[in-house]
């Protein structure tokens, strides 16, 4: 029932020269040539090949970006999921290399070498299905709501002034906790990619150039990130200054007064902060399109479902709703449910929010609607989403 691993291929759009391949297997030359050739043949006939379904149920999707780079994804997933994966991968390539490097390809061998610095981020995006973060799938950043949100927001604003940057945020457990208004003004894909890049980076501090795929694809910025304590990182997008060590000293002064509040935020068990969840629910994801944020929560079933499996079920149900139901784009709220031997699931989709919940199979089906609508109202009101 759950999606399997996906193979990713990258080639030049004009000549079909392979640039890289990522995934569990390396395709043979005949397979690679066939996937490239059939797309080029269609283009020569005035047709754009977007996707196809294999006899074994697998699917292939093609995308050409800026008439320069072709990405191909092969996997046992819905077309919308694979297309979103290609959006993520292309965004990661632009984030690391910049749009100009990918648009004007003068030396293919040089580009191959430069693309290697993207592999750690691309590989993580391919593995995201196995984790507790849904941002790569939903295209909304994973957020956490700390209990002392106001206190931590004040520290982030002070950090913003210290670093002379309007773009500053605090990550707790790899999830966005608080940020400046300008950070929230970035596109959803940019928020997801920046959070992912910071989360998987090692060390107590880093200073790396990044290009924002939508806001600044050609002009690099400096992404400064500092580990305040285990599980808490502060990030900022800066210009030429300040230097890394200078910035570290200034941040120490900003966060020293609220260090205990920060420690309590890191030890917080739930991404929903002080909000309690109905006892019959095992997992949920709530997306707020108005605020460009999402929160997710899981508690394992003591007898049948592990924490990991709850995350997998939540991911699968959201993908099912997004590709099969909510993609209808009807001008009215939608609700749907699913029952299996493992669990029962219910989803609510309105103009401003999407909520998916998972419950044990013993919960009566008629009660799911009331549980979901009550949870949507309770969380969105309490957290201001």
XYZ file of N, CA and C in Angstrom, residues 131-367:
711
model
N 10.772 9.646 6.712
C 10.969 10.418 7.935
C 9.685 10.943 8.540
N 9.853 11.847 9.500
C 8.733 12.439 10.215
C 8.459 13.863 9.748
N 8.908 14.191 8.550
C 8.692 15.520 7.977
C 7.893 15.376 6.691
N 6.844 16.174 6.563
C 5.933 16.071 5.427
C 6.073 17.231 4.444
N 6.965 18.176 4.706
C 7.051 19.375 3.899
C 7.330 19.110 2.432
N 8.190 18.129 2.119
C 8.501 17.836 0.726
C 7.281 17.318 -0.021
N 6.352 16.700 0.692
C 5.130 16.194 0.066
C 4.052 17.268 0.001
N 3.859 18.007 1.083
C 2.768 18.986 1.129
C 3.134 20.324 0.496
N 4.442 20.607 0.398
C 4.936 21.923 -0.044
C 4.522 23.037 0.923
N 4.381 22.669 2.170
C 4.212 23.635 3.253
C 5.222 23.275 4.337
N 5.936 24.259 4.900
C 7.001 23.942 5.850
C 6.456 23.288 7.118
N 7.185 22.291 7.602
C 6.841 21.658 8.873
C 7.119 22.637 10.004
N 6.118 22.869 10.838
C 6.241 23.857 11.918
C 5.984 23.203 13.268
N 6.490 23.838 14.301
C 6.216 23.461 15.675
C 5.783 24.724 16.407
N 4.864 24.572 17.333
C 4.353 25.729 18.069
C 4.863 25.639 19.508
N 5.913 26.388 19.867
C 6.440 26.329 21.237
C 5.501 27.018 22.212
N 5.562 26.576 23.459
C 4.697 27.162 24.483
C 5.042 28.631 24.736
N 6.339 28.956 24.702
C 6.790 30.336 24.947
C 7.041 31.049 23.615
N 6.062 31.017 22.749
C 6.249 31.553 21.400
C 6.593 33.039 21.421
N 5.941 33.827 22.270
C 6.178 35.268 22.307
C 7.603 35.591 22.740
N 8.090 34.880 23.750
C 9.452 35.112 24.238
C 10.479 34.773 23.165
N 10.282 33.638 22.499
C 11.231 33.220 21.464
C 11.149 34.134 20.246
N 9.947 34.647 19.938
C 9.809 35.584 18.827
C 10.618 36.855 19.090
N 10.615 37.313 20.342
C 11.398 38.495 20.696
C 12.888 38.256 20.475
N 13.357 37.045 20.809
C 14.768 36.717 20.612
C 15.117 36.633 19.122
N 14.202 36.105 18.317
C 14.443 36.044 16.872
C 14.506 37.451 16.283
N 13.613 38.324 16.710
C 13.640 39.713 16.222
C 14.940 40.411 16.620
N 15.420 40.115 17.816
C 16.701 40.696 18.249
C 17.848 40.133 17.408
N 17.782 38.850 17.092
C 18.800 38.241 16.234
C 18.790 38.872 14.858
N 17.598 39.170 14.362
C 17.476 39.801 13.052
C 18.185 41.157 13.031
N 18.010 41.920 14.091
C 18.673 43.227 14.165
C 20.185 43.063 14.320
N 20.603 42.089 15.103
C 22.037 41.868 15.314
C 22.737 41.468 14.019
N 22.082 40.629 13.227
C 22.676 40.146 11.981
C 22.404 41.072 10.807
N 21.657 42.148 11.060
C 21.296 43.102 10.007
C 20.616 42.385 8.850
N 19.651 41.529 9.192
C 18.917 40.757 8.196
C 17.438 40.742 8.561
N 16.600 40.950 7.569
C 15.155 40.873 7.798
C 14.654 39.437 7.737
N 15.526 38.511 7.343
C 15.143 37.109 7.174
C 15.831 36.278 8.252
N 15.079 35.899 9.272
C 15.658 35.152 10.391
C 14.610 34.204 10.950
N 15.039 33.028 11.428
C 14.082 32.062 11.975
C 14.748 31.187 13.016
N 13.913 30.498 13.780
C 14.353 29.509 14.767
C 13.755 28.162 14.393
N 14.614 27.144 14.277
C 14.180 25.767 14.034
C 14.303 24.982 15.334
N 13.240 24.285 15.705
C 13.252 23.421 16.883
C 12.920 22.007 16.421
N 13.847 21.096 16.641
C 13.639 19.735 16.169
C 13.524 19.651 14.658
N 14.149 20.575 13.951
C 14.093 20.586 12.498
C 12.857 21.235 11.930
N 11.984 21.768 12.785
C 10.737 22.389 12.334
C 10.762 23.887 12.647
N 10.112 24.660 11.805
C 10.049 26.106 12.008
C 9.228 26.413 13.258
N 9.827 27.148 14.174
C 9.134 27.516 15.407
C 8.638 28.955 15.334
N 9.544 29.898 15.158
C 9.192 31.312 15.011
C 10.115 31.908 13.955
N 9.671 32.998 13.337
C 10.470 33.637 12.289
C 10.018 35.073 12.123
N 10.834 35.859 11.445
C 10.465 37.236 11.133
C 9.428 37.241 10.007
N 8.755 38.370 9.860
C 7.726 38.469 8.822
C 8.299 38.248 7.429
N 9.492 38.758 7.173
C 10.078 38.599 5.853
C 10.440 37.142 5.577
N 10.823 36.391 6.597
C 11.094 34.957 6.386
C 9.810 34.248 5.970
N 8.698 34.566 6.630
C 7.428 33.942 6.265
C 6.955 34.388 4.884
N 7.465 35.508 4.362
C 7.047 35.988 3.052
C 7.683 35.205 1.906
N 8.686 34.371 2.207
C 9.286 33.538 1.172
C 8.263 32.525 0.665
N 8.481 32.010 -0.528
C 7.546 31.030 -1.078
C 7.590 29.749 -0.254
N 6.520 28.956 -0.353
C 6.439 27.720 0.426
C 7.584 26.777 0.086
N 7.930 26.666 -1.211
C 9.029 25.785 -1.603
C 10.348 26.268 -1.008
N 10.572 27.571 -1.006
C 11.797 28.109 -0.426
C 11.866 27.809 1.066
N 10.753 27.949 1.768
C 10.729 27.647 3.202
C 11.045 26.185 3.462
N 10.477 25.301 2.639
C 10.722 23.865 2.808
C 12.183 23.540 2.539
N 12.742 24.061 1.453
C 14.122 23.745 1.091
C 15.119 24.310 2.099
N 14.908 25.542 2.552
C 15.820 26.131 3.529
C 15.781 25.374 4.855
N 14.587 24.975 5.283
C 14.475 24.195 6.520
C 15.172 22.849 6.373
N 14.978 22.198 5.219
C 15.596 20.895 4.985
C 17.110 21.016 4.941
N 17.614 22.005 4.216
C 19.059 22.198 4.111
C 19.675 22.441 5.481
N 19.044 23.258 6.300
C 19.579 23.540 7.635
C 19.505 22.316 8.526
N 18.416 21.571 8.414
C 18.214 20.402 9.275
C 19.265 19.326 9.040
N 19.674 19.138 7.791
C 20.590 18.039 7.490
C 22.054 18.488 7.503
N 22.295 19.775 7.731
C 23.669 20.268 7.791
C 24.301 19.890 9.121
N 25.578 19.571 9.085
C 26.281 19.173 10.303
C 27.106 20.344 10.836
N 27.524 20.226 12.079
C 28.358 21.250 12.689
C 27.556 22.228 13.519
N 28.271 23.020 14.311
C 27.619 23.977 15.197
C 27.309 25.292 14.518
N 27.890 25.521 13.347
C 27.625 26.745 12.604
C 28.052 26.592 11.167
N 27.343 27.246 10.268
C 27.694 27.148 8.853
C 27.387 28.476 8.158
N 28.104 28.693 7.079
C 27.942 29.892 6.260
C 28.056 29.440 4.815
N 26.922 29.352 4.129
C 26.944 28.831 2.763
C 26.150 29.745 1.839
N 26.589 29.876 0.589
C 25.814 30.668 -0.376
C 24.597 29.895 -0.854
N 23.465 30.566 -0.979
C 22.245 29.946 -1.498
C 21.568 30.922 -2.453
N 20.833 30.350 -3.394
C 19.991 31.116 -4.297
C 18.541 30.747 -3.990
N 17.688 31.725 -3.854
C 16.280 31.451 -3.594
C 15.585 31.203 -4.924
N 15.000 30.008 -5.144
C 14.446 29.648 -6.462
C 13.443 30.634 -7.016
N 12.668 31.295 -6.157
C 11.666 32.244 -6.635
C 12.048 33.697 -6.359
N 12.618 33.972 -5.206
C 12.882 35.351 -4.795
C 14.202 35.891 -5.322
N 15.212 35.037 -5.417
C 16.535 35.490 -5.855
C 17.277 34.341 -6.532
N 16.824 33.923 -7.727
C 17.436 32.749 -8.377
C 18.804 33.008 -8.983
N 19.177 34.262 -9.167
C 20.444 34.573 -9.832
C 21.448 35.277 -8.936
N 20.999 35.865 -7.840
C 21.884 36.586 -6.924
C 22.002 35.781 -5.633
N 23.213 35.363 -5.264
C 23.353 34.535 -4.060
C 23.243 35.347 -2.781
N 22.729 34.681 -1.745
C 22.700 35.212 -0.389
C 23.501 34.269 0.502
N 23.816 34.726 1.693
C 24.515 33.872 2.656
C 23.490 33.303 3.633
N 23.461 31.983 3.743
C 22.621 31.325 4.739
C 23.484 31.008 5.948
N 23.290 31.781 7.012
C 24.000 31.537 8.265
C 23.126 30.690 9.173
N 23.695 29.656 9.748
C 22.946 28.825 10.697
C 23.838 28.501 11.889
N 23.251 28.539 13.071
C 23.991 28.311 14.310
C 23.179 27.387 15.210
N 23.855 26.421 15.808
C 23.221 25.535 16.779
C 23.291 26.193 18.147
N 22.139 26.544 18.699
C 22.076 27.161 20.020
C 22.218 26.114 21.114
N 21.544 24.989 20.920
C 21.697 23.794 21.737
C 21.155 22.633 20.911
N 21.368 21.431 21.369
C 20.947 20.271 20.591
C 19.449 20.333 20.311
N 19.098 20.377 19.030
C 17.699 20.442 18.634
C 17.191 21.830 18.342
N 18.015 22.870 18.505
C 17.579 24.248 18.261
C 18.625 24.969 17.419
N 18.184 25.546 16.306
C 19.084 26.267 15.406
C 18.441 27.585 15.000
N 19.262 28.619 14.892
C 18.799 29.897 14.391
C 19.442 30.111 13.020
N 18.652 30.597 12.059
C 19.118 30.771 10.685
C 18.796 32.185 10.219
N 19.608 32.672 9.283
C 19.375 34.001 8.729
C 19.935 34.064 7.316
N 19.273 34.845 6.474
C 19.762 35.140 5.128
C 20.403 36.520 5.163
N 21.692 36.559 4.836
C 22.455 37.798 4.991
C 23.151 38.169 3.688
N 23.671 39.411 3.677
C 24.503 39.878 2.593
C 25.965 39.610 2.912
N 26.876 40.492 2.509
C 28.314 40.266 2.744
C 28.699 40.198 4.220
N 28.008 40.882 5.076
C 28.329 40.865 6.511
C 27.133 40.393 7.303
N 27.344 40.015 8.553
C 28.608 40.015 9.293
C 29.393 38.717 9.082
N 30.634 38.675 9.557
C 31.434 37.454 9.503
C 30.829 36.416 10.449
N 31.160 35.144 10.201
C 30.553 34.043 10.949
C 30.816 34.167 12.451
N 32.058 34.408 12.835
C 32.386 34.482 14.258
C 31.765 35.704 14.914
N 31.723 36.817 14.187
C 31.077 38.020 14.715
C 29.594 37.777 14.958
N 28.960 37.088 14.012
C 27.537 36.784 14.154
C 27.287 35.859 15.338
N 28.177 34.895 15.540
C 28.011 33.961 16.659
C 28.031 34.699 17.995
N 28.951 35.629 18.144
C 29.024 36.381 19.395
C 27.787 37.223 19.636
N 27.270 37.853 18.590
C 26.061 38.651 18.750
C 24.848 37.817 19.110
N 24.738 36.614 18.515
C 23.595 35.746 18.814
C 23.642 35.228 20.244
N 24.828 35.016 20.760
C 24.948 34.561 22.149
C 24.300 35.565 23.104
N 24.514 36.844 22.845
C 23.913 37.877 23.683
C 22.398 37.913 23.532
N 21.900 37.625 22.326
C 20.450 37.674 22.088
C 19.718 36.543 22.794
N 20.337 35.354 22.832
C 19.623 34.179 23.309
C 19.919 33.810 24.759
N 20.959 34.395 25.348
C 21.289 34.063 26.737
C 20.128 34.320 27.702
N 19.383 35.431 27.569
C 18.293 35.672 28.531
C 17.127 34.692 28.420
N 16.968 34.040 27.272
C 15.801 33.159 27.086
C 16.244 31.707 26.910
N 17.458 31.393 27.384
C 17.992 30.049 27.155
C 17.121 28.981 27.816
N 16.592 29.253 28.983
C 15.744 28.266 29.659
C 14.450 28.057 28.885
N 13.872 29.129 28.358
C 12.665 28.988 27.533
C 12.963 28.163 26.293
N 14.134 28.367 25.722
C 14.527 27.598 24.543
C 14.694 26.128 24.885
N 15.300 25.853 26.011
C 15.483 24.461 26.433
C 14.133 23.775 26.639
N 13.186 24.480 27.217
C 11.852 23.897 27.409
C 11.158 23.661 26.073
N 11.391 24.560 25.109
C 10.805 24.359 23.794
C 11.361 23.146 23.094
N 12.655 22.874 23.251
C 13.272 21.698 22.633
C 12.755 20.418 23.271
N 12.526 20.441 24.594
C 12.046 19.241 25.292
C 10.557 19.001 25.089
N 9.875 19.934 24.457
C 8.433 19.798 24.203
C 8.171 18.580 23.328
N 7.274 17.731 23.738
C 7.028 16.473 23.040
C 6.140 16.626 21.814
N 5.241 17.588 21.807
C 4.263 17.725 20.728
C 4.537 18.974 19.905
N 4.387 18.855 18.575
C 4.533 20.014 17.690
C 3.378 20.995 17.865
N 2.329 20.573 18.552
C 1.152 21.422 18.735
C 1.228 22.263 20.001
N 2.328 22.173 20.709
C 2.505 23.006 21.889
C 1.476 22.712 22.972
N 0.818 23.744 23.482
C -0.110 23.543 24.595
C -1.449 22.954 24.182
N -1.696 22.770 22.894
C -3.003 22.281 22.432
C -3.093 20.771 22.618
N -4.166 20.320 23.232
C -4.387 18.885 23.420
C -5.170 18.318 22.239
N -4.950 17.043 21.960
C -5.588 16.353 20.838
C -6.550 15.310 21.385
N -7.647 15.124 20.699
C -8.648 14.146 21.143
C -8.014 12.766 21.282
N -8.440 12.054 22.318
C -7.790 10.792 22.683
C -7.955 9.708 21.636
N -8.989 9.798 20.769
C -9.196 8.736 19.791
C -8.324 8.872 18.545
N -7.538 9.950 18.448
C -6.722 10.172 17.262
C -5.291 9.676 17.473
N -4.707 9.113 16.415
C -3.331 8.635 16.442
C -2.369 9.571 15.725
N -2.852 10.288 14.721
C -1.961 11.150 13.937
C -2.795 12.193 13.219
N -2.162 13.312 12.897
C -2.844 14.347 12.125
C -1.825 15.237 11.436
N -2.255 15.843 10.344
C -1.508 16.911 9.691
C -2.510 18.001 9.340
N -2.189 19.230 9.725
C -3.045 20.383 9.452
C -2.248 21.385 8.627
N -2.798 21.777 7.491
C -2.166 22.734 6.596
C -3.000 24.006 6.574
N -2.335 25.126 6.780
C -2.988 26.430 6.700
C -2.434 27.164 5.480
N -3.269 27.285 4.455
C -2.806 27.973 3.246
C -2.716 29.482 3.460
N -3.492 30.014 4.385
C -3.461 31.458 4.640
C -2.136 31.890 5.259
N -1.561 31.050 6.129
C -0.314 31.401 6.809
C 0.892 30.639 6.258
N 0.696 29.791 5.245
C 1.759 28.994 4.622
C 2.495 28.156 5.659
N 1.738 27.430 6.481
C 2.343 26.611 7.528
C 1.607 25.282 7.644
N 2.296 24.303 8.200
C 1.661 23.025 8.492
C 2.213 22.492 9.808
N 1.360 21.803 10.546
C 1.781 21.129 11.773
C 1.320 19.685 11.684
N 2.121 18.790 12.198
C 1.779 17.371 12.187
C 2.107 16.766 13.542
N 1.418 15.695 13.849
C 1.511 15.106 15.195
C 1.206 13.628 15.091
N 1.934 12.817 15.866
C 1.738 11.365 15.859
C 1.912 10.844 17.272
N 1.063 9.902 17.668
C 1.274 9.133 18.891
C 1.018 7.674 18.545
N 1.933 6.779 18.849
C 1.759 5.382 18.429
C 0.649 4.683 19.186
N 0.040 3.677 18.537
C -0.959 2.839 19.194
C -0.219 1.786 20.009
N -0.511 1.647 21.285
C 0.304 0.761 22.140
C 0.284 -0.699 21.720
N -0.780 -1.158 21.050
C -0.865 -2.567 20.702
C -0.465 -2.877 19.256
N -0.810 -2.007 18.313
C -0.719 -2.398 16.908
C 0.197 -1.539 16.045
N 0.236 -0.224 16.238
C 0.923 0.654 15.308
C 2.116 1.337 15.964
N 3.289 1.205 15.348
C 4.470 1.905 15.831
C 4.417 3.362 15.380
N 5.284 4.176 15.954
C 5.340 5.585 15.579
C 5.693 5.731 14.093
N 6.655 4.969 13.641
C 7.073 5.035 12.240
C 5.913 4.690 11.318
N 5.167 3.638 11.663
C 4.070 3.215 10.796
C 2.938 4.245 10.804
N 2.725 4.901 11.921
C 1.716 5.972 11.958
C 2.080 7.088 10.982
N 3.370 7.454 10.945
C 3.804 8.473 9.997
C 3.590 8.008 8.556
N 3.862 6.750 8.280
C 3.674 6.224 6.928
C 2.207 6.248 6.525
N 1.326 5.863 7.437
C -0.102 5.890 7.153
C -0.599 7.312 6.930
N -0.109 8.248 7.738
C -0.511 9.646 7.583
C -0.045 10.183 6.232
N 1.187 9.875 5.866
C 1.723 10.324 4.583
C 0.919 9.738 3.423
N 0.636 8.438 3.518
C -0.117 7.786 2.442
C -1.515 8.374 2.309
N -2.200 8.608 3.422
C -3.566 9.123 3.348
C -3.589 10.542 2.807
N -2.625 11.370 3.234
C -2.580 12.723 2.678
C -2.349 12.678 1.170
N -1.413 11.829 0.725
C -1.137 11.733 -0.710
C -2.369 11.241 -1.472
N -3.089 10.300 -0.879
C -4.313 9.797 -1.513
C -5.349 10.918 -1.649
N -5.568 11.669 -0.590
C -6.564 12.753 -0.632
C -6.160 13.836 -1.622
N -4.886 14.191 -1.604
C -4.402 15.273 -2.459
C -4.503 14.905 -3.939
N -4.158 13.658 -4.286
C -4.130 13.272 -5.697
C -5.474 12.777 -6.212
N -6.310 12.222 -5.346
C -7.553 11.589 -5.811
C -8.802 12.409 -5.524
N -8.803 13.212 -4.462
C -10.028 13.904 -4.042
C -9.889 15.415 -4.151
N -8.904 15.969 -3.446
C -8.780 17.422 -3.388
C -8.302 18.018 -4.708
N -7.720 17.198 -5.580
C -7.276 17.694 -6.884
C -8.442 18.047 -7.797
N -9.653 17.665 -7.408
C -10.832 18.013 -8.205
C -11.060 19.516 -8.233
N -10.542 20.228 -7.233
C -10.581 21.694 -7.181
C -12.007 22.233 -7.306
N -12.917 21.589 -6.610
C -14.291 22.072 -6.614
C -14.421 23.294 -5.710
N -15.331 24.174 -6.045
C -15.477 25.426 -5.304
C -16.388 25.227 -4.095
N -16.042 24.259 -3.275
C -16.802 23.994 -2.055
C -15.940 23.119 -1.145
N -16.191 23.128 0.149
C -15.439 22.263 1.062
C -15.661 20.786 0.732
N -14.633 19.989 0.960
C -14.706 18.556 0.691
C -14.337 17.780 1.945
N -14.964 16.608 2.096
C -14.615 15.701 3.172
C -14.590 14.289 2.621
N -13.690 13.466 3.127
C -13.594 12.088 2.673
C -13.057 11.233 3.808
N -13.254 9.929 3.706
C -12.725 9.031 4.727
C -12.307 7.720 4.088
N -11.520 6.952 4.834
C -11.032 5.654 4.370
C -10.952 4.724 5.573
N -11.341 3.483 5.372
C -11.233 2.481 6.429
C -10.425 1.300 5.927
N -9.509 0.824 6.752
C -8.713 -0.366 6.445
C -8.638 -1.224 7.703
N -7.966 -2.359 7.586
C -7.795 -3.215 8.756
C -6.876 -2.583 9.788
N -6.002 -1.670 9.337
C -5.020 -1.068 10.243
C -5.536 0.171 10.955
N -6.348 0.982 10.247
C -6.767 2.251 10.827
C -7.974 2.790 10.070
N -8.510 3.888 10.598
C -9.533 4.660 9.910
C -9.013 6.087 9.747
N -9.332 6.702 8.610
C -8.798 8.015 8.288
C -9.918 8.927 7.826
N -9.772 10.223 8.129
C -10.773 11.205 7.727
C -10.048 12.499 7.363
N -10.571 13.193 6.342
C -9.949 14.428 5.878
C -11.002 15.491 5.649
N -10.630 16.725 5.975
C -11.479 17.903 5.749
C -10.673 18.896 4.925
N -11.269 19.389 3.844
C -10.586 20.328 2.950
C -11.482 21.541 2.747
N -11.010 22.708 3.223
C -11.771 23.943 3.068
C -10.963 24.924 2.211
N -11.468 26.132 2.063
C -10.758 27.131 1.265
C -9.437 27.536 1.904
N -9.328 27.414 3.216
C -8.135 27.893 3.915
C -7.324 26.790 4.593
N -7.922 25.629 4.841
C -7.234 24.589 5.596
C -7.447 23.210 4.962
N -6.493 22.323 5.255
C -6.637 20.899 4.973
C -6.215 20.133 6.216
N -7.059 19.228 6.674
C -6.759 18.413 7.853
C -6.953 16.941 7.520
N -5.951 16.128 7.838
C -6.054 14.674 7.715
C -5.774 14.064 9.082
N -6.642 13.143 9.523
C -6.462 12.495 10.821
C -6.490 10.981 10.644
N -5.768 10.289 11.531
C -5.724 8.832 11.572
C -6.231 8.386 12.938
N -7.067 7.352 12.949
C -7.624 6.823 14.200
C -7.542 5.300 14.179
N -7.595 4.660 15.338
C -7.583 3.195 15.377
C -8.813 2.624 14.678
N -8.748 1.392 14.194
C -9.901 0.790 13.504
C -11.094 0.557 14.411
N -10.883 0.617 15.735
C -11.983 0.392 16.674
C -12.876 1.618 16.849
N -12.425 2.783 16.396
C -13.221 4.006 16.533
C -14.420 3.920 15.592
N -15.637 4.153 16.071
C -16.819 4.102 15.187
C -16.697 5.111 14.041
N -16.963 4.671 12.842
C -16.818 5.527 11.662
C -17.661 6.803 11.749
N -18.910 6.752 12.218
C -19.718 7.981 12.263
C -19.140 9.078 13.156
N -18.264 8.725 14.102
C -17.712 9.734 14.996
C -16.499 10.462 14.401
